Each structure stands twice: as C-alpha cells, then as structure tokens.
PDB file of C-alpha atoms in Angstrom:
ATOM      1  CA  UNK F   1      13.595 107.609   3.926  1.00 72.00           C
ATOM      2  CA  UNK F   2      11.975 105.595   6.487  1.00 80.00           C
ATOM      3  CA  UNK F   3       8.457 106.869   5.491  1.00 81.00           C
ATOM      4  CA  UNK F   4       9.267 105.365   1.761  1.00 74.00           C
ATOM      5  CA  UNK F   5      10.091 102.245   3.523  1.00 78.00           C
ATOM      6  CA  UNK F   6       6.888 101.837   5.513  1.00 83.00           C
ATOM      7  CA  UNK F   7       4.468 103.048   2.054  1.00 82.00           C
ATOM      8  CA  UNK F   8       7.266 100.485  -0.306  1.00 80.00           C
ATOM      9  CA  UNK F   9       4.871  97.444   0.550  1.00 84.00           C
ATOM     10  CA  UNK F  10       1.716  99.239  -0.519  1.00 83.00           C
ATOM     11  CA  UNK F  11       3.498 100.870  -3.565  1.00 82.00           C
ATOM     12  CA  UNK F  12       4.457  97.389  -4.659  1.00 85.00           C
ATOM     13  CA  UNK F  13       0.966  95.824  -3.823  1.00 86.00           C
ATOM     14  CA  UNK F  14      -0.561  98.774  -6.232  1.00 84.00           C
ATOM     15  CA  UNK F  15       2.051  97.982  -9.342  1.00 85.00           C
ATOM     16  CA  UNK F  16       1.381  94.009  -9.059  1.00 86.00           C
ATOM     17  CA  UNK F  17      -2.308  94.863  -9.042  1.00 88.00           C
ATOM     18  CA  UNK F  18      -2.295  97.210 -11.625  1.00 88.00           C
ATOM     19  CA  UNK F  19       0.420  94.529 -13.879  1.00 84.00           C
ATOM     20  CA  UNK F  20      -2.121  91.161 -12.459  1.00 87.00           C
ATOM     21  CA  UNK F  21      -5.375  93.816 -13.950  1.00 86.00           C
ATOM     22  CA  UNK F  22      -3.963  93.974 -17.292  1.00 87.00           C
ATOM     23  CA  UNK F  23      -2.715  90.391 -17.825  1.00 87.00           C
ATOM     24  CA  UNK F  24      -6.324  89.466 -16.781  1.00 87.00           C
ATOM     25  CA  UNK F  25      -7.729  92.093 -18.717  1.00 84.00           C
ATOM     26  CA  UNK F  26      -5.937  91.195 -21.771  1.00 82.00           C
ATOM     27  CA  UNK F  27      -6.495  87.308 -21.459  1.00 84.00           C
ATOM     28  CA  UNK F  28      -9.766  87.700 -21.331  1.00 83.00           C
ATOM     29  CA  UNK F  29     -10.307  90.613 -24.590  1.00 82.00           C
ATOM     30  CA  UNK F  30      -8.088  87.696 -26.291  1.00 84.00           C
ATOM     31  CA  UNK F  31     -10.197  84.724 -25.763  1.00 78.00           C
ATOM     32  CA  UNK F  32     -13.605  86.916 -26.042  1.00 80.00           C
ATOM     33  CA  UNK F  33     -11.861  88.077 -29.962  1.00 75.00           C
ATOM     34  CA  UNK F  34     -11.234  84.284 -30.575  1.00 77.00           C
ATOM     35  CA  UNK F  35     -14.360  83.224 -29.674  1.00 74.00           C
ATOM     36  CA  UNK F  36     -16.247  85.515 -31.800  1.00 70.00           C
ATOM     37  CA  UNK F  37     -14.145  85.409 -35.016  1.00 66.00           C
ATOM     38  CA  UNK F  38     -15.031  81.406 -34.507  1.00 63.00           C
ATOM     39  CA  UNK F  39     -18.386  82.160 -33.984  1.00 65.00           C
ATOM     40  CA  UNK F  40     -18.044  84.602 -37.275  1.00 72.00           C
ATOM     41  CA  UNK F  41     -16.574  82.113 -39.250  1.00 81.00           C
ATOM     42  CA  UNK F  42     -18.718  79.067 -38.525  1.00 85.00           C
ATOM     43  CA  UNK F  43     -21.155  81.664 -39.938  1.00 89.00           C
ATOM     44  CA  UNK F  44     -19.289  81.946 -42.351  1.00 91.00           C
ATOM     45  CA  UNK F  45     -18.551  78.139 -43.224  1.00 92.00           C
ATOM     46  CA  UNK F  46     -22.581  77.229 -42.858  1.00 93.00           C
ATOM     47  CA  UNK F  47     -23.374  80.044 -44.976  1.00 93.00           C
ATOM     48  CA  UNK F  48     -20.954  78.175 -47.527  1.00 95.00           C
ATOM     49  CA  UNK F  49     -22.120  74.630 -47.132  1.00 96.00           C
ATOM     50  CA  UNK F  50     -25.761  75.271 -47.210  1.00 96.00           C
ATOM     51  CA  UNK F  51     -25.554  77.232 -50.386  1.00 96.00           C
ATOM     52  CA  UNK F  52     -23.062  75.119 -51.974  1.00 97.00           C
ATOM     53  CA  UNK F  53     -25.740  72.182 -51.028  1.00 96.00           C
ATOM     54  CA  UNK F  54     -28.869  74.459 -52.542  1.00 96.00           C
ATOM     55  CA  UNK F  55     -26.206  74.291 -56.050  1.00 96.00           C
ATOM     56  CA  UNK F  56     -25.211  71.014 -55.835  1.00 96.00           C
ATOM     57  CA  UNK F  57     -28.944  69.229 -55.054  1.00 95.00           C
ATOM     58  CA  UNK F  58     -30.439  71.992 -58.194  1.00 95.00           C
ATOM     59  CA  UNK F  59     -28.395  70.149 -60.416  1.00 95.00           C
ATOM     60  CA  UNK F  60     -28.990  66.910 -59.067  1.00 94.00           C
ATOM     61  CA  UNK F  61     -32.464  67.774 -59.506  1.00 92.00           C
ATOM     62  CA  UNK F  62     -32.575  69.259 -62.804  1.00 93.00           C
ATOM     63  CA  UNK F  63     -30.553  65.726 -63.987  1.00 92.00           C
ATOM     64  CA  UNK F  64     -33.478  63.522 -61.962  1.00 90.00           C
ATOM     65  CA  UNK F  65     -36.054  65.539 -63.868  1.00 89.00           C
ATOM     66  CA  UNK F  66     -34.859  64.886 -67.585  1.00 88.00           C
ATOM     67  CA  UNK F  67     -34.056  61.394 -66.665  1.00 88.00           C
ATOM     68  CA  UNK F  68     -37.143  60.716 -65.094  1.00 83.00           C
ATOM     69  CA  UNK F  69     -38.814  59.691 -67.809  1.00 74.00           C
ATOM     70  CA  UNK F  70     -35.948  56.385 -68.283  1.00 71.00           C
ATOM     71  CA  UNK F  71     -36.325  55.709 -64.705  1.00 70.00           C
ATOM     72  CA  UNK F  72     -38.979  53.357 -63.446  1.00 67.00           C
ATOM     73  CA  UNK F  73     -41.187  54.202 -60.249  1.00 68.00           C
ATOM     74  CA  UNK F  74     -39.536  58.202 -60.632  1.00 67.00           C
ATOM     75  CA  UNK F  75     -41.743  60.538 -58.611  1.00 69.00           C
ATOM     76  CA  UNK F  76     -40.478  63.854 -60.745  1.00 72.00           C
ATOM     77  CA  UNK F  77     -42.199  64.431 -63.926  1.00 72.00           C
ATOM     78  CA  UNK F  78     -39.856  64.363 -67.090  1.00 76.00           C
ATOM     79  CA  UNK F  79     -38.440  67.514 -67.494  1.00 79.00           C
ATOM     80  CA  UNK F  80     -37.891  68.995 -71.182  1.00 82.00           C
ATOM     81  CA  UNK F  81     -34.393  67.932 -72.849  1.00 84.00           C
ATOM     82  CA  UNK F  82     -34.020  71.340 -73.966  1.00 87.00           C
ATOM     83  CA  UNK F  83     -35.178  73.352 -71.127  1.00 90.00           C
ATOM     84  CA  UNK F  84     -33.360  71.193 -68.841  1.00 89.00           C
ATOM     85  CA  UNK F  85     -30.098  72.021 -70.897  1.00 91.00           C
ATOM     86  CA  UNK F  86     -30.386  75.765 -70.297  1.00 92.00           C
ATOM     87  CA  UNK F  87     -31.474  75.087 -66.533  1.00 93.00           C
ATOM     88  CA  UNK F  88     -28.654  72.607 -66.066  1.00 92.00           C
ATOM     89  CA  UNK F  89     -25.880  75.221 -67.776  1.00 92.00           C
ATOM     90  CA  UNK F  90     -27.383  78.090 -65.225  1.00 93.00           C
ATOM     91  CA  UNK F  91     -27.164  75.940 -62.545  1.00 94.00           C
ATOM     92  CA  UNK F  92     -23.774  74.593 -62.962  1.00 91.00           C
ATOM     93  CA  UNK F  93     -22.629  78.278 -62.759  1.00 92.00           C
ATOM     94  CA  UNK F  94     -23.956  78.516 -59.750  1.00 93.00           C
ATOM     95  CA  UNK F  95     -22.735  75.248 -58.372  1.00 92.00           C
ATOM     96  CA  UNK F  96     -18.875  76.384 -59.732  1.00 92.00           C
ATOM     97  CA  UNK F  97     -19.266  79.674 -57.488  1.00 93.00           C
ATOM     98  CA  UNK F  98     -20.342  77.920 -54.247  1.00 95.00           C
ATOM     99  CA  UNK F  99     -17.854  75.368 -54.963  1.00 96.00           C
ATOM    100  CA  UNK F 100     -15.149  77.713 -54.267  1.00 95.00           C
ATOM    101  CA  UNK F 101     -16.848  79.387 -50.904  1.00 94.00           C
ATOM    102  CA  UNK F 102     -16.442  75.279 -49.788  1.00 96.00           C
ATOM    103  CA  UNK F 103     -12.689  75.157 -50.881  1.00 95.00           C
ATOM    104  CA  UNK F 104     -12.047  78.091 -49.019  1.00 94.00           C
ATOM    105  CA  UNK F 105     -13.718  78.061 -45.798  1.00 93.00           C
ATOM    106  CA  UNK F 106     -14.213  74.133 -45.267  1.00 94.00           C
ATOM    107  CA  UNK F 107     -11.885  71.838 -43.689  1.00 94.00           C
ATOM    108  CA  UNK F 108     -10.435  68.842 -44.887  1.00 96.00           C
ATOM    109  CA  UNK F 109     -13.241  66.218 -44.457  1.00 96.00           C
ATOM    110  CA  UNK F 110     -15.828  68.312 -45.913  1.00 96.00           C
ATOM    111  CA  UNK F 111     -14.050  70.055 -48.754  1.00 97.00           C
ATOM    112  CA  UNK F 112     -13.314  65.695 -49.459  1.00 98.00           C
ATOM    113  CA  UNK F 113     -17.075  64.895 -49.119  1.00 97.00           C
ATOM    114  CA  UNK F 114     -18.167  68.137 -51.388  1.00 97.00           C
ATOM    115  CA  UNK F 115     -15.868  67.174 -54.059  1.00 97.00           C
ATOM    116  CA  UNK F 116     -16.972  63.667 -53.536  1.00 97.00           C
ATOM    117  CA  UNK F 117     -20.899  64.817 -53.868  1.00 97.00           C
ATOM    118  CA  UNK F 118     -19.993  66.785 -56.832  1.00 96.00           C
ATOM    119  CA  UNK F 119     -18.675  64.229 -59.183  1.00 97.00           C
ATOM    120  CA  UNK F 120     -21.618  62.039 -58.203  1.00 96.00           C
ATOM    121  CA  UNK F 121     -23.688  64.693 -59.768  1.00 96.00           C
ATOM    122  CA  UNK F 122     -21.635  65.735 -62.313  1.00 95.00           C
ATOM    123  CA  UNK F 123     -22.031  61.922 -63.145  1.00 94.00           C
ATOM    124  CA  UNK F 124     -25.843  62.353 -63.313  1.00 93.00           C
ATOM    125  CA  UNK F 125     -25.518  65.712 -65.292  1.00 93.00           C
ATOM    126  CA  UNK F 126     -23.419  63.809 -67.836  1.00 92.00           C
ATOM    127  CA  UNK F 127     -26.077  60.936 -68.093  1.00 91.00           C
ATOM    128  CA  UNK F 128     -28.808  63.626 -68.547  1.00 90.00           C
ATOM    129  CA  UNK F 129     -26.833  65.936 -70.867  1.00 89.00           C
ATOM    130  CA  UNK F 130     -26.208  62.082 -73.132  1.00 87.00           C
ATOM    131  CA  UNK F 131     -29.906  61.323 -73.930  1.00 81.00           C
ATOM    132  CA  UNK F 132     -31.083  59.675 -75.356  1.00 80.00           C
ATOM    133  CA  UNK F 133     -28.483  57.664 -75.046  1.00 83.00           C
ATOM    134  CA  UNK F 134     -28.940  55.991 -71.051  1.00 82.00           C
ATOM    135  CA  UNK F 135     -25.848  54.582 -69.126  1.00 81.00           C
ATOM    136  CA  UNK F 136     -26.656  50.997 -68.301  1.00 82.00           C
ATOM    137  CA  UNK F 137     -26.121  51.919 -64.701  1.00 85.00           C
ATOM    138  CA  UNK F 138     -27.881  55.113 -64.475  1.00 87.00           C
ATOM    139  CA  UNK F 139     -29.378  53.670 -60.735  1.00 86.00           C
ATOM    140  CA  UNK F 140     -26.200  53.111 -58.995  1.00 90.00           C
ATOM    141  CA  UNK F 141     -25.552  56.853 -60.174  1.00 92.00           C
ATOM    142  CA  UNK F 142     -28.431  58.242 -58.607  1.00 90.00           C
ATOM    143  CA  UNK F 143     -27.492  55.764 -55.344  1.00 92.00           C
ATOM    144  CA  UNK F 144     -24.176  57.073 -55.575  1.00 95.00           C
ATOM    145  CA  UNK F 145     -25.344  60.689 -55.582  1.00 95.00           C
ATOM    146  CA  UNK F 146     -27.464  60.185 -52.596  1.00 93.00           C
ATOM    147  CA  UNK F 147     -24.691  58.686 -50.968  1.00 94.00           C
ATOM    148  CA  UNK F 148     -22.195  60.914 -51.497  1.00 95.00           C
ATOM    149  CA  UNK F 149     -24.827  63.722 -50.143  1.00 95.00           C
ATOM    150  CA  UNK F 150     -25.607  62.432 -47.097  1.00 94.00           C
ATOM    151  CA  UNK F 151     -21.673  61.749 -46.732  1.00 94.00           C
ATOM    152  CA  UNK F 152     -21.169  65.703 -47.427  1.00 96.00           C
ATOM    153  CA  UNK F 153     -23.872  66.337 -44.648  1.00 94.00           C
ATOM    154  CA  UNK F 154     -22.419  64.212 -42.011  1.00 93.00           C
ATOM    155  CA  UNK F 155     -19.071  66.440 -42.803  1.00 94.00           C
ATOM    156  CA  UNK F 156     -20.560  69.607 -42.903  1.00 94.00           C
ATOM    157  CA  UNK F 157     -22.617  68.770 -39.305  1.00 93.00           C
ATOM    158  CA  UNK F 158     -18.941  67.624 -38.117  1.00 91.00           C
ATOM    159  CA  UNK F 159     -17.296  70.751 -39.261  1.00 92.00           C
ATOM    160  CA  UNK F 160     -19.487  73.267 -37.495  1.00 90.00           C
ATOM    161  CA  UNK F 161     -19.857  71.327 -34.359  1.00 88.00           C
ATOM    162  CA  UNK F 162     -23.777  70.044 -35.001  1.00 86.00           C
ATOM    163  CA  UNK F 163     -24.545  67.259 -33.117  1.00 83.00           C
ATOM    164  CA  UNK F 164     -27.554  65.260 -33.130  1.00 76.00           C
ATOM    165  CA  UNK F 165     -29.114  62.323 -35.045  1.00 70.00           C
ATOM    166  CA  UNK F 166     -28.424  60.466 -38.770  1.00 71.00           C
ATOM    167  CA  UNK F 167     -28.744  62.590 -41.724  1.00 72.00           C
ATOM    168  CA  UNK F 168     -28.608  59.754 -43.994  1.00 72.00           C
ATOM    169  CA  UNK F 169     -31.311  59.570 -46.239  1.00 72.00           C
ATOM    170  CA  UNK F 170     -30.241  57.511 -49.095  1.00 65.00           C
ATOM    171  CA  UNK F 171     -30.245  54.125 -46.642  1.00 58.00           C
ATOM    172  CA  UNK F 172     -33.623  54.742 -45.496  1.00 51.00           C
ATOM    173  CA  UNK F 173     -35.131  51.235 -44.676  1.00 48.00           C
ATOM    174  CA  UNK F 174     -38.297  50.797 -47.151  1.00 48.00           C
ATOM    175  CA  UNK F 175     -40.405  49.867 -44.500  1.00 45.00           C
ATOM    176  CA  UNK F 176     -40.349  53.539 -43.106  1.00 45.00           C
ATOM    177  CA  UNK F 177     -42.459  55.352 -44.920  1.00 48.00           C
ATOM    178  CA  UNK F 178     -40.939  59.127 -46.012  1.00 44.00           C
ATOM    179  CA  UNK F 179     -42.843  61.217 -44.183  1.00 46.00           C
ATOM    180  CA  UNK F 180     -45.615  63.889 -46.422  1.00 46.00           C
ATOM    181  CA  UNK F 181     -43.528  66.772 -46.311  1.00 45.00           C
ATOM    182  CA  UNK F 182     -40.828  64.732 -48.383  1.00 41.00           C
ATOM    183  CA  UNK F 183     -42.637  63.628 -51.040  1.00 39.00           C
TER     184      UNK F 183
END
C-alpha cells in the first residue's frame, strides 16, 4: 500500500499529461480544420465572384457593342443587331448560372452589390435588345453599370479579405489617361 502511495503522484502526473495532450491535440486539429475549410471556401467564393463578373461584364459588353453605334466617342465597333441577339441570349445563360454560385456562397454585401450590378446591365441589355428605339438616357445607364461594377468589386475584395488600393474605375478623373493595356 505504501509503495502505491509513493508512485500515486507520478500516476496522476501521467493521466493529467496524457488528458492536457489530447485537449491540446484536439484544439489544435480543430482550428487547423477551420482554417482550411475557410481557406477552401474563400476558394470557393472567388471562384464564384470572378466568374459571375466574366458573365456579368460579357453581357455588359455585348449591350456596349450593339449600342455603340448610338453612342458618341464609343471605342467598340457596332456590333450586329442580330448577332448580338444570339450572343446576348447565350450569355445571359451564363450570367443566370453564375448568378446562383454568388447567392450561394457570397455574403450579404456582395450578394447586394451583384444583384445591384446585374440590373444595371440588365438595364443596358434591355436598351440594346429595344433598337432601334434608344432610351433618352442610355449614358446614365452605362454610368450606372460602371458604377454598380466597381461597387460589386469593392464587395467582393471585402468579402475575401483583399486589401489594397481603389478598384473604382468608372470615377476615373479624365485627366489620367487609361493606361494602353485598357484600351
């Protein structure tokens, strides 16, 4: 008895090391998990955004090009009314099935700006799908658009944790001249 008495201390001091090992152990398997399902799902989320932003600016685009032609000082040549139709209905599918990878993986903010970036373009898609016939404000639309993008991007940088400078390109000051790669 008095020999389980004297090894008692060292018995214990083995069990709370063992018990203290796995807490530790499992705290840190825990917070290693969390931190890569994050990491997976910021994948994930960018993954989302950028190709619901590829979508979203195709249409945009395809509307610029077949209104180009009733826009003064536009840098696209006119596309085709009727080619522009079936490119506009091909890319609107497209836009509808990255729309939902936004609504599912975004947070609030963005999921606000995306929607708010869409109708802007579905704006510009309605103007282009209408001509001949031109809305009298068919500039604000295009202003709007570019707003509501660079609103979308500021969002989608906040949502995955991107830091860094303005991605506002629709307030550009016209002294600064867009650099050769953008034109």
């Amino acid at each position: 008895m008095e020999t389980l008495l004297t090894q008692l201390p060292a018995l214990i001091g083995v069990v709370v090391g063992t018990v203290g090992t796995m807490i530790a152990t499992t705290v840190a398997e825990r917070a290693r998990w969390r931190r890569n399902q994050t990491v997976r799902w910021d994948e994930r989320r960018l993954d989302a955004y950028a190709d619901f932003a590829r979508a979203v600016k195709e249409v945009h685009l395809l509307a610029l090009g077949m209104l180009s032609a009733h826009r003064p000082g536009a840098s696209r040549p006119a596309l085709d009314r009727e080619q522009g139709l079936a490119r506009l209905a091909e890319a609107a599918e497209r836009h509808t099935l990255t729309w939902e990878g936004v609504l599912l993986l975004g947070d609030e903010a963005t999921v606000r700006a995306a929607a708010a970036w869409r109708h802007a373009v579905r704006a510009l898609e309605r103007a282009a799908r209408a001509l001949p016939d031109l809305p009298d404000d068919l500039g604000a639309l295009v202003q709007r658009a570019d707003e509501m993008r660079d609103g979308f991007y500021q969002a989608a940088r906040g949502s995955l944790g991107v830091r860094g400078g303005t991605v506002d390109q629709s307030r550009r000051p016209a002294e600064v001249p867009v650099p050769a790669t953008r034109r």
